[in-house]
Amino acid sequence: MLTLSHPLDYLRWFLGEVESLWAFISHKGLNMPVEDLAEIGLRFKNGAIGSLHLDYDQRPPSHTLDIIGTRGTLHWDNAGGITRIAQVAPDGKTGSWQDYPPADGFERNTMFLDELRHFLNVMHGDVAPVCTLTDGIQALQLALAAYQSSHLKQVIHPHKHQNT
């Protein structure tokens, strides 16, 4: 959760602050002192509900984002950089997927170079950071809260009835 925290950043940027969360984690696949799998449920202050699946074991690797709302669905796939959007028309009918590929000439390495340039400009005092220290603190707090939640031992068994 600490090494794949960027999805916590962009979920906050898209959906706002997190009100509560829960998590399940696994340490079984990597034989290393890091989670290999985490499933995190999130409730945002605006009422949105989200789920985050972090997975080092999955082959082939996958990194996608789906935002599903009452007026349509947005799907982004990191591998190809394509964003797909299907909107619901005013008459209630769902339109077909519209694909938005990366800009012509886009190279993945360019964004890392842009990030480095931005960091240097921030260090020289020329611009304000796009990602603030507060953003970093929030991502760390969410990751630590998810880790803490995963260690709770209370399990609910739906098929066992309790006498009252």
PDB file of C-alpha atoms in Angstrom:
ATOM      1  CA  MET A   1       0.000   0.000   0.000  1.00  0.00           C
ATOM      2  CA  LEU A   2       2.928   2.316   0.610  1.00  0.00           C
ATOM      3  CA  THR A   3       4.596   1.517  -2.723  1.00  0.00           C
ATOM      4  CA  LEU A   4       1.448   1.862  -4.862  1.00  0.00           C
ATOM      5  CA  SER A   5      -0.097   4.933  -3.246  1.00  0.00           C
ATOM      6  CA  HIS A   6      -0.657   6.999  -6.408  1.00  0.00           C
ATOM      7  CA  PRO A   7      -4.173   5.594  -6.941  1.00  0.00           C
ATOM      8  CA  LEU A   8      -5.062   7.021  -3.515  1.00  0.00           C
ATOM      9  CA  ASP A   9      -3.897  10.406  -4.838  1.00  0.00           C
ATOM     10  CA  TYR A  10      -5.897  10.378  -8.042  1.00  0.00           C
ATOM     11  CA  LEU A  11      -9.020   8.981  -6.382  1.00  0.00           C
ATOM     12  CA  ARG A  12      -8.923  11.958  -3.989  1.00  0.00           C
ATOM     13  CA  TRP A  13      -8.353  14.345  -6.907  1.00  0.00           C
ATOM     14  CA  PHE A  14     -11.349  12.928  -8.807  1.00  0.00           C
ATOM     15  CA  LEU A  15     -13.750  12.170  -5.952  1.00  0.00           C
ATOM     16  CA  GLY A  16     -12.703  14.369  -3.018  1.00  0.00           C
ATOM     17  CA  GLU A  17     -11.671  13.519   0.513  1.00  0.00           C
ATOM     18  CA  VAL A  18     -12.129  10.069   2.005  1.00  0.00           C
ATOM     19  CA  GLU A  19     -14.491   9.746   4.965  1.00  0.00           C
ATOM     20  CA  SER A  20     -13.828   6.091   5.859  1.00  0.00           C
ATOM     21  CA  LEU A  21     -12.184   2.952   4.529  1.00  0.00           C
ATOM     22  CA  TRP A  22     -11.551  -0.747   5.123  1.00  0.00           C
ATOM     23  CA  ALA A  23      -8.873  -3.050   3.726  1.00  0.00           C
ATOM     24  CA  PHE A  24      -7.812  -6.647   3.322  1.00  0.00           C
ATOM     25  CA  ILE A  25      -4.170  -7.400   2.500  1.00  0.00           C
ATOM     26  CA  SER A  26      -2.034 -10.413   1.646  1.00  0.00           C
ATOM     27  CA  HIS A  27       1.669 -11.119   2.125  1.00  0.00           C
ATOM     28  CA  LYS A  28       1.720 -14.522   0.418  1.00  0.00           C
ATOM     29  CA  GLY A  29       3.024 -13.998  -3.095  1.00  0.00           C
ATOM     30  CA  LEU A  30       6.312 -12.108  -2.973  1.00  0.00           C
ATOM     31  CA  ASN A  31       8.186 -13.499   0.031  1.00  0.00           C
ATOM     32  CA  MET A  32       9.105  -9.914   0.848  1.00  0.00           C
ATOM     33  CA  PRO A  33       8.096  -7.587   3.707  1.00  0.00           C
ATOM     34  CA  VAL A  34       5.571  -5.766   1.505  1.00  0.00           C
ATOM     35  CA  GLU A  35       1.948  -6.455   0.697  1.00  0.00           C
ATOM     36  CA  ASP A  36       1.505  -8.274  -2.593  1.00  0.00           C
ATOM     37  CA  LEU A  37      -2.244  -7.683  -2.710  1.00  0.00           C
ATOM     38  CA  ALA A  38      -4.600  -5.157  -1.142  1.00  0.00           C
ATOM     39  CA  GLU A  39      -8.320  -4.641  -1.546  1.00  0.00           C
ATOM     40  CA  ILE A  40      -9.499  -1.289  -0.165  1.00  0.00           C
ATOM     41  CA  GLY A  41     -13.060  -0.016   0.115  1.00  0.00           C
ATOM     42  CA  LEU A  42     -13.511   3.759   0.343  1.00  0.00           C
ATOM     43  CA  ARG A  43     -16.402   6.057   1.233  1.00  0.00           C
ATOM     44  CA  PHE A  44     -15.869   9.652   0.148  1.00  0.00           C
ATOM     45  CA  LYS A  45     -17.265  12.682   1.971  1.00  0.00           C
ATOM     46  CA  ASN A  46     -19.435  13.516  -1.056  1.00  0.00           C
ATOM     47  CA  GLY A  47     -21.177  10.119  -0.762  1.00  0.00           C
ATOM     48  CA  ALA A  48     -19.289   8.347  -3.553  1.00  0.00           C
ATOM     49  CA  ILE A  49     -18.153   4.786  -2.861  1.00  0.00           C
ATOM     50  CA  GLY A  50     -15.015   3.339  -4.411  1.00  0.00           C
ATOM     51  CA  SER A  51     -12.855   0.265  -4.399  1.00  0.00           C
ATOM     52  CA  LEU A  52      -9.145   0.027  -4.997  1.00  0.00           C
ATOM     53  CA  HIS A  53      -7.410  -3.198  -5.979  1.00  0.00           C
ATOM     54  CA  LEU A  54      -3.596  -3.105  -5.678  1.00  0.00           C
ATOM     55  CA  ASP A  55      -1.891  -6.238  -6.949  1.00  0.00           C
ATOM     56  CA  TYR A  56       1.771  -7.100  -7.528  1.00  0.00           C
ATOM     57  CA  ASP A  57       0.936 -10.755  -8.310  1.00  0.00           C
ATOM     58  CA  GLN A  58      -1.386 -10.221 -11.282  1.00  0.00           C
ATOM     59  CA  ARG A  59       0.028 -11.420 -14.597  1.00  0.00           C
ATOM     60  CA  PRO A  60      -0.042  -9.802 -16.991  1.00  0.00           C
ATOM     61  CA  PRO A  61       0.072  -6.635 -14.876  1.00  0.00           C
ATOM     62  CA  SER A  62      -2.880  -4.285 -15.178  1.00  0.00           C
ATOM     63  CA  HIS A  63      -3.543  -0.701 -14.064  1.00  0.00           C
ATOM     64  CA  THR A  64      -6.973   0.658 -14.914  1.00  0.00           C
ATOM     65  CA  LEU A  65      -9.438   3.186 -13.541  1.00  0.00           C
ATOM     66  CA  ASP A  66     -13.217   3.024 -13.855  1.00  0.00           C
ATOM     67  CA  ILE A  67     -15.496   5.831 -12.714  1.00  0.00           C
ATOM     68  CA  ILE A  68     -19.131   4.782 -12.932  1.00  0.00           C
ATOM     69  CA  GLY A  69     -21.779   7.418 -12.419  1.00  0.00           C
ATOM     70  CA  THR A  70     -25.433   8.014 -13.114  1.00  0.00           C
ATOM     71  CA  ARG A  71     -24.610   9.890 -16.327  1.00  0.00           C
ATOM     72  CA  GLY A  72     -22.049   7.489 -17.763  1.00  0.00           C
ATOM     73  CA  THR A  73     -18.841   5.554 -17.333  1.00  0.00           C
ATOM     74  CA  LEU A  74     -15.203   6.512 -17.800  1.00  0.00           C
ATOM     75  CA  HIS A  75     -12.571   3.789 -18.295  1.00  0.00           C
ATOM     76  CA  TRP A  76      -8.817   4.448 -18.461  1.00  0.00           C
ATOM     77  CA  ASP A  77      -6.136   1.856 -19.187  1.00  0.00           C
ATOM     78  CA  ASN A  78      -2.572   2.785 -18.266  1.00  0.00           C
ATOM     79  CA  ALA A  79      -1.040   0.250 -20.679  1.00  0.00           C
ATOM     80  CA  GLY A  80      -2.308   1.969 -23.819  1.00  0.00           C
ATOM     81  CA  GLY A  81      -3.181   5.333 -22.318  1.00  0.00           C
ATOM     82  CA  ILE A  82      -6.639   5.187 -23.882  1.00  0.00           C
ATOM     83  CA  THR A  83      -9.599   6.732 -22.080  1.00  0.00           C
ATOM     84  CA  ARG A  84     -13.066   5.462 -23.021  1.00  0.00           C
ATOM     85  CA  ILE A  85     -16.261   7.305 -22.140  1.00  0.00           C
ATOM     86  CA  ALA A  86     -19.881   6.156 -22.524  1.00  0.00           C
ATOM     87  CA  GLN A  87     -22.475   8.788 -21.662  1.00  0.00           C
ATOM     88  CA  VAL A  88     -26.142   8.437 -20.835  1.00  0.00           C
ATOM     89  CA  ALA A  89     -28.289  10.597 -23.110  1.00  0.00           C
ATOM     90  CA  PRO A  90     -31.100  12.815 -21.722  1.00  0.00           C
ATOM     91  CA  ASP A  91     -33.617  10.154 -22.885  1.00  0.00           C
ATOM     92  CA  GLY A  92     -31.879   7.596 -20.647  1.00  0.00           C
ATOM     93  CA  LYS A  93     -30.237   5.580 -23.419  1.00  0.00           C
ATOM     94  CA  THR A  94     -26.564   4.760 -23.062  1.00  0.00           C
ATOM     95  CA  GLY A  95     -24.419   5.871 -25.950  1.00  0.00           C
ATOM     96  CA  SER A  96     -21.589   3.871 -27.440  1.00  0.00           C
ATOM     97  CA  TRP A  97     -18.027   4.086 -26.171  1.00  0.00           C
ATOM     98  CA  GLN A  98     -16.007   7.075 -27.368  1.00  0.00           C
ATOM     99  CA  ASP A  99     -12.256   6.442 -27.367  1.00  0.00           C
ATOM    100  CA  TYR A 100      -9.743   9.160 -26.502  1.00  0.00           C
ATOM    101  CA  PRO A 101      -6.190   7.982 -27.236  1.00  0.00           C
ATOM    102  CA  PRO A 102      -3.114   9.816 -25.979  1.00  0.00           C
ATOM    103  CA  ALA A 103      -2.128  12.918 -27.942  1.00  0.00           C
ATOM    104  CA  ASP A 104      -0.229  12.411 -31.182  1.00  0.00           C
ATOM    105  CA  GLY A 105       3.466  12.070 -30.486  1.00  0.00           C
ATOM    106  CA  PHE A 106       2.907  11.226 -26.803  1.00  0.00           C
ATOM    107  CA  GLU A 107       5.725   9.196 -25.304  1.00  0.00           C
ATOM    108  CA  ARG A 108       5.358   7.798 -21.805  1.00  0.00           C
ATOM    109  CA  ASN A 109       8.855   8.923 -20.807  1.00  0.00           C
ATOM    110  CA  THR A 110       7.861  12.543 -21.567  1.00  0.00           C
ATOM    111  CA  MET A 111       5.628  12.702 -18.502  1.00  0.00           C
ATOM    112  CA  PHE A 112       8.521  11.622 -16.258  1.00  0.00           C
ATOM    113  CA  LEU A 113      10.764  14.270 -17.803  1.00  0.00           C
ATOM    114  CA  ASP A 114       7.982  16.863 -17.348  1.00  0.00           C
ATOM    115  CA  GLU A 115       7.648  15.773 -13.718  1.00  0.00           C
ATOM    116  CA  LEU A 116      11.384  16.238 -13.175  1.00  0.00           C
ATOM    117  CA  ARG A 117      11.299  19.685 -14.822  1.00  0.00           C
ATOM    118  CA  HIS A 118       8.369  20.671 -12.631  1.00  0.00           C
ATOM    119  CA  PHE A 119      10.228  19.500  -9.521  1.00  0.00           C
ATOM    120  CA  LEU A 120      13.271  21.596 -10.479  1.00  0.00           C
ATOM    121  CA  ASN A 121      11.049  24.641 -11.130  1.00  0.00           C
ATOM    122  CA  VAL A 122       9.450  24.174  -7.693  1.00  0.00           C
ATOM    123  CA  MET A 123      12.904  23.857  -6.098  1.00  0.00           C
ATOM    124  CA  HIS A 124      13.964  27.123  -7.739  1.00  0.00           C
ATOM    125  CA  GLY A 125      10.810  28.842  -6.471  1.00  0.00           C
ATOM    126  CA  ASP A 126       9.467  29.502  -9.976  1.00  0.00           C
ATOM    127  CA  VAL A 127       6.144  27.631  -9.580  1.00  0.00           C
ATOM    128  CA  ALA A 128       3.940  26.143  -6.870  1.00  0.00           C
ATOM    129  CA  PRO A 129       3.902  22.337  -6.692  1.00  0.00           C
ATOM    130  CA  VAL A 130       1.051  20.593  -8.482  1.00  0.00           C
ATOM    131  CA  CYS A 131       1.151  17.845  -5.841  1.00  0.00           C
ATOM    132  CA  THR A 132       1.485  19.437  -2.430  1.00  0.00           C
ATOM    133  CA  LEU A 133       2.948  18.175   0.825  1.00  0.00           C
ATOM    134  CA  THR A 134      -0.650  17.975   2.077  1.00  0.00           C
ATOM    135  CA  ASP A 135      -1.450  15.588  -0.805  1.00  0.00           C
ATOM    136  CA  GLY A 136       1.469  13.386   0.203  1.00  0.00           C
ATOM    137  CA  ILE A 137       0.429  13.405   3.845  1.00  0.00           C
ATOM    138  CA  GLN A 138      -3.154  12.492   2.915  1.00  0.00           C
ATOM    139  CA  ALA A 139      -1.995   9.556   0.764  1.00  0.00           C
ATOM    140  CA  LEU A 140       0.256   8.317   3.581  1.00  0.00           C
ATOM    141  CA  GLN A 141      -2.552   8.666   6.143  1.00  0.00           C
ATOM    142  CA  LEU A 142      -4.937   6.705   3.904  1.00  0.00           C
ATOM    143  CA  ALA A 143      -2.364   3.955   3.305  1.00  0.00           C
ATOM    144  CA  LEU A 144      -1.657   3.700   7.043  1.00  0.00           C
ATOM    145  CA  ALA A 145      -5.391   3.670   7.844  1.00  0.00           C
ATOM    146  CA  ALA A 146      -5.881   0.866   5.305  1.00  0.00           C
ATOM    147  CA  TYR A 147      -3.002  -1.056   6.847  1.00  0.00           C
ATOM    148  CA  GLN A 148      -4.471  -0.567  10.337  1.00  0.00           C
ATOM    149  CA  SER A 149      -7.927  -1.652   9.129  1.00  0.00           C
ATOM    150  CA  SER A 150      -6.478  -4.828   7.628  1.00  0.00           C
ATOM    151  CA  HIS A 151      -5.240  -5.915  11.059  1.00  0.00           C
ATOM    152  CA  LEU A 152      -8.676  -5.863  12.707  1.00  0.00           C
ATOM    153  CA  LYS A 153      -9.582  -9.421  13.638  1.00  0.00           C
ATOM    154  CA  GLN A 154     -13.355  -9.096  13.849  1.00  0.00           C
ATOM    155  CA  VAL A 155     -14.969 -11.371  11.276  1.00  0.00           C
ATOM    156  CA  ILE A 156     -18.695 -11.521  10.590  1.00  0.00           C
ATOM    157  CA  HIS A 157     -20.040 -14.958   9.707  1.00  0.00           C
ATOM    158  CA  PRO A 158     -23.332 -14.478   7.839  1.00  0.00           C
ATOM    159  CA  HIS A 159     -24.455 -18.107   8.206  1.00  0.00           C
ATOM    160  CA  LYS A 160     -24.037 -18.356  11.972  1.00  0.00           C
ATOM    161  CA  HIS A 161     -27.049 -17.186  13.968  1.00  0.00           C
ATOM    162  CA  GLN A 162     -26.614 -15.776  17.431  1.00  0.00           C
ATOM    163  CA  ASN A 163     -29.143 -16.340  20.219  1.00  0.00           C
ATOM    164  CA  THR A 164     -30.467 -13.119  21.678  1.00  0.00           C
TER     165      THR A 164
END
